Amino acid sequence: MTVRVATLGFPRIGGHRELKKALESFWAGNSSEAELLQTAATLRKENWTRQKEQGADIIPSNDFSLYDHVLDTSALVGAVPEIYGHKGGKVDLTTYFAIARGRQVAGGKVAEGHADCSCHHHDATDVPAAEMTKWFDTNYHYLVPEFKAGQSFSLSSTKIIDEYKEAKAQGIETRPVLLGPVSFLLLGKAHGKAFNKLDLLPSLLSVYTEVLRELRQAGAEWVQIDEPTLVLDLDDAARKAFALAYQSLTSAVPDIKLLLTTYFGGLGDNLDTALSLPVHGLHVDLVRAPHQLEDVVAKARPDLLLSLGVIDGRNIWKADLSKILKHIAPIAAKRDIIVAPSCSLLHTPIDLERETQLDAEVKNWLAFAVQKIAELATIAKALNEGHDSVKAILAASDAAAESRRTSTRIHNQDVKKRAAQKDAKLTQRQSAFPVRQKAQEEALKLPLFPTTTIGSFPQTKEVRQARARHAKKELSTQDYVAFLQKETESAIKWQEEVGLDVLVHGEFERNDMVQYFGEKLSGFVFTKHAWVQSYGSRYVRPPIIFGDVSRPAAMTLDWWQYAQSCSKKPVKGMLTGPVTILNWSFVRDDQPRSETCRQIAFAIRDEVQDLEKAGCPVIQIDEAALREGLPLRRKDWQHYLDWAVESFRVTASGVQDKTQIHTHMCYSEFNDIIQAIADMDADVISIETARSKMELLEAFTDHKYPAEIGPGVYDIHSPRVPSVEEMVELLRAAETKVPRRQLWVNPDCGLKTRNWKEVRPAVINMVKAAQVLRG
């Protein structure tokens, strides 16, 4: 029996973030389309070569994307909403980036209306970006496909075929990757009159058939078709759609082999559906769902090639190679298998070897994308040639696992004891919301439709340079603090001038909303180069939580006090919540996530109480990622929501009634967790609603959400500046759903990634919109 090594996808961004630099240069008009495409080609070649060198036998193509692989699929099948003016034929880069980022031409007039409202039209020069949401329970964002009743599809991009041929010309045989047709439809959004998205499957399959035929003609033997929705709760209609899709594709193109790829969880009650499909291979995630292996093997056809996702594609810990070998050796002895990461390595940093300054002990516990492929090569060699062939590597793996289990740096008994407290008072505010609301109105004296921003202001080139110079010791701490104070004071004065009601200090001292806090907490380590794509050219360096978490000293107090000294208006204290810190970090896997989250909650609670003692009247505890951590199966939701909500309440429940607690949440569907959001018991929640045109507010309306809400009226993920009229229309839509006394006016999210040329007019327009509503 033979064991081969495969990868399902590799990070696209480049070891030195080459893709980010190329994209942003192109968008700024400083480089050509040809230069952008050349950078992309160079990165693809490096990725293919690197995977081969690390020991991968099966290497993917079409896993690279200029922005997002789901958007690539929309372009492939011509699923372009009418607003972008696509008239058929090839989807060009202008259209592609308009969908991703919106488009605004200088002088272009914004007409009333929105992207998904057929009764209005935007000027052709000004279109908003498509809706964006989280890719399952990761921090990666995808562009939501948009469908209408009776929609037809046509082959509108040859990217997948071109990139297969490109690799072949370089002497590298690849397995093209394609998002499966059923998942593509299920992950999209129906627009206009109600219809079943799966009714569009026959038309979509004609394009998929055409793609598979062209790939086969180009020489491809296998195609990896990702159907990650098979790990979700599905109804019978969806299961029938899978049967229809794969019977159709394998009948139409019988001479190409399909690897059906599932990840992010177990197949569960969809296992029989997956195994009944006439495909040639099946990939299963054995990291998230190790116990499914026995059922998969017992039920799989003898000729079905099994791809086993044994290495964690979403976290950065070294694999316990001996444990994995023990798990899969009985299967490898009986049938040919592939060993692979659990999912695409898109979600991991590229190469641990670049981390020359990382703590040596912790570094010995880690593996990034490059190292994970090497781990897979070791597993394959051990199974093919015997354990003695990799004896030294297995011994080093065992030693690293034992070192991590026994390290005294990981465990702090005082932290564990505090987090284990069960006193109900730790999670209860002094009074119910109506009492608090009255106390806060008297203390803050805000107008109707109070205006604020989410927290951060543009991190300009000067801010980033000052931070870099300070890190290199080229700028003294005294001079760096003076620079940051000047930026903060300037931001406060500007907010006063434009008429914002509740101010923020701008967060110029912060590199990232999670990293900033992690660097001040125990139990974290940080990297220099471990970037991971969040969306488009937005990359993050998630902190690594390796041990018990506590707060040695105040983290934000000095900056809040300085900012408040610059104004008589209230300035918000700005904190990141425990669930978001957890979900946006690489988290230790040696204890339940709930325990780690509760430890973080007590650390943030200490900060909240220090801010209140210093006189801070409004404290925002962002839980941008609360829904993102929701398990993929509904049966597992309540357990997660119970501990996530409790952790938030631990942070916020030690304050007086007059102290107003805000929270913020990023792109989310709130309908199904609205009770949990209400249970958080925040005084004000701000949410991202501009791209969905206030649709997301319906959950709060139906639930009669008791507290105050700031539905975002300005999409910060796009460079366009919305007009006063556009924001007024959004607020009027909001007012039909939520009583005006409950409404705040704010952008969708923080403004860190935008520039001042966009932010100033947009915020001024936002304040004017609030004034119109007050009138």
mmCIF file of N, CA and C in Angstrom, residues 12 37-49 51 62-66 159 163 166 170 172:
data_model
loop_
_atom_site.group_PDB
_atom_site.id
_atom_site.type_symbol
_atom_site.label_atom_id
_atom_site.label_comp_id
_atom_site.label_asym_id
_atom_site.label_seq_id
_atom_site.Cartn_x
_atom_site.Cartn_y
_atom_site.Cartn_z
ATOM 1 N N ARG A 12 -1.353 32.585 -0.004
ATOM 2 C CA ARG A 12 -1.169 33.301 -1.271
ATOM 3 C C ARG A 12 -0.303 34.532 -1.152
ATOM 4 N N LEU A 37 0.045 41.259 -12.280
ATOM 5 C CA LEU A 37 -0.077 39.872 -12.713
ATOM 6 C C LEU A 37 1.278 39.164 -12.705
ATOM 7 N N GLN A 38 2.348 39.905 -12.952
ATOM 8 C CA GLN A 38 3.694 39.309 -12.899
ATOM 9 C C GLN A 38 4.052 38.921 -11.470
ATOM 10 N N THR A 39 3.715 39.786 -10.515
ATOM 11 C CA THR A 39 3.947 39.446 -9.104
ATOM 12 C C THR A 39 3.169 38.191 -8.733
ATOM 13 N N ALA A 40 1.917 38.122 -9.183
ATOM 14 C CA ALA A 40 1.079 36.956 -8.887
ATOM 15 C C ALA A 40 1.707 35.685 -9.465
ATOM 16 N N ALA A 41 2.192 35.765 -10.694
ATOM 17 C CA ALA A 41 2.803 34.600 -11.333
ATOM 18 C C ALA A 41 4.064 34.155 -10.585
ATOM 19 N N THR A 42 4.851 35.134 -10.149
ATOM 20 C CA THR A 42 6.069 34.816 -9.390
ATOM 21 C C THR A 42 5.726 34.099 -8.088
ATOM 22 N N LEU A 43 4.684 34.578 -7.387
ATOM 23 C CA LEU A 43 4.272 33.958 -6.129
ATOM 24 C C LEU A 43 3.768 32.533 -6.356
ATOM 25 N N ARG A 44 2.999 32.327 -7.419
ATOM 26 C CA ARG A 44 2.511 30.974 -7.702
ATOM 27 C C ARG A 44 3.675 30.012 -7.932
ATOM 28 N N LYS A 45 4.640 30.456 -8.718
ATOM 29 C CA LYS A 45 5.794 29.595 -9.000
ATOM 30 C C LYS A 45 6.546 29.258 -7.714
ATOM 31 N N GLU A 46 6.757 30.264 -6.866
ATOM 32 C CA GLU A 46 7.452 30.029 -5.590
ATOM 33 C C GLU A 46 6.669 29.035 -4.727
ATOM 34 N N ASN A 47 5.347 29.189 -4.689
ATOM 35 C CA ASN A 47 4.516 28.305 -3.869
ATOM 36 C C ASN A 47 4.574 26.864 -4.356
ATOM 37 N N TRP A 48 4.438 26.673 -5.662
ATOM 38 C CA TRP A 48 4.480 25.308 -6.207
ATOM 39 C C TRP A 48 5.836 24.663 -5.941
ATOM 40 N N THR A 49 6.892 25.426 -6.200
ATOM 41 C CA THR A 49 8.245 24.893 -6.025
ATOM 42 C C THR A 49 8.506 24.542 -4.565
ATOM 43 N N GLN A 51 6.387 23.789 -2.141
ATOM 44 C CA GLN A 51 5.632 22.622 -1.673
ATOM 45 C C GLN A 51 6.296 21.329 -2.171
ATOM 46 N N ASN A 62 -4.815 26.865 -8.703
ATOM 47 C CA ASN A 62 -6.048 27.651 -8.551
ATOM 48 C C ASN A 62 -6.397 27.898 -7.085
ATOM 49 N N ASP A 63 -5.469 27.595 -6.166
ATOM 50 C CA ASP A 63 -5.652 27.993 -4.773
ATOM 51 C C ASP A 63 -5.177 29.427 -4.560
ATOM 52 N N PHE A 64 -4.440 29.953 -5.521
ATOM 53 C CA PHE A 64 -4.007 31.357 -5.467
ATOM 54 C C PHE A 64 -5.168 32.257 -5.878
ATOM 55 N N SER A 65 -5.249 33.431 -5.245
ATOM 56 C CA SER A 65 -6.275 34.405 -5.622
ATOM 57 C C SER A 65 -5.733 35.812 -5.424
ATOM 58 N N LEU A 66 -6.127 36.710 -6.301
ATOM 59 C CA LEU A 66 -5.777 38.122 -6.118
ATOM 60 C C LEU A 66 -6.565 38.746 -4.974
ATOM 61 N N LYS A 159 -9.221 31.325 -15.435
ATOM 62 C CA LYS A 159 -8.137 31.322 -14.446
ATOM 63 C C LYS A 159 -7.721 29.903 -14.043
ATOM 64 N N GLU A 163 -3.967 28.579 -14.880
ATOM 65 C CA GLU A 163 -2.980 28.328 -13.827
ATOM 66 C C GLU A 163 -2.533 26.865 -13.822
ATOM 67 N N GLU A 166 -0.044 26.844 -16.551
ATOM 68 C CA GLU A 166 1.136 27.603 -16.118
ATOM 69 C C GLU A 166 2.068 26.714 -15.294
ATOM 70 N N GLN A 170 5.951 24.719 -16.147
ATOM 71 C CA GLN A 170 7.111 24.794 -15.259
ATOM 72 C C GLN A 170 7.552 23.410 -14.788
ATOM 73 N N ILE A 172 5.587 21.193 -13.251
ATOM 74 C CA ILE A 172 4.914 20.778 -12.013
ATOM 75 C C ILE A 172 3.481 20.381 -12.340
#
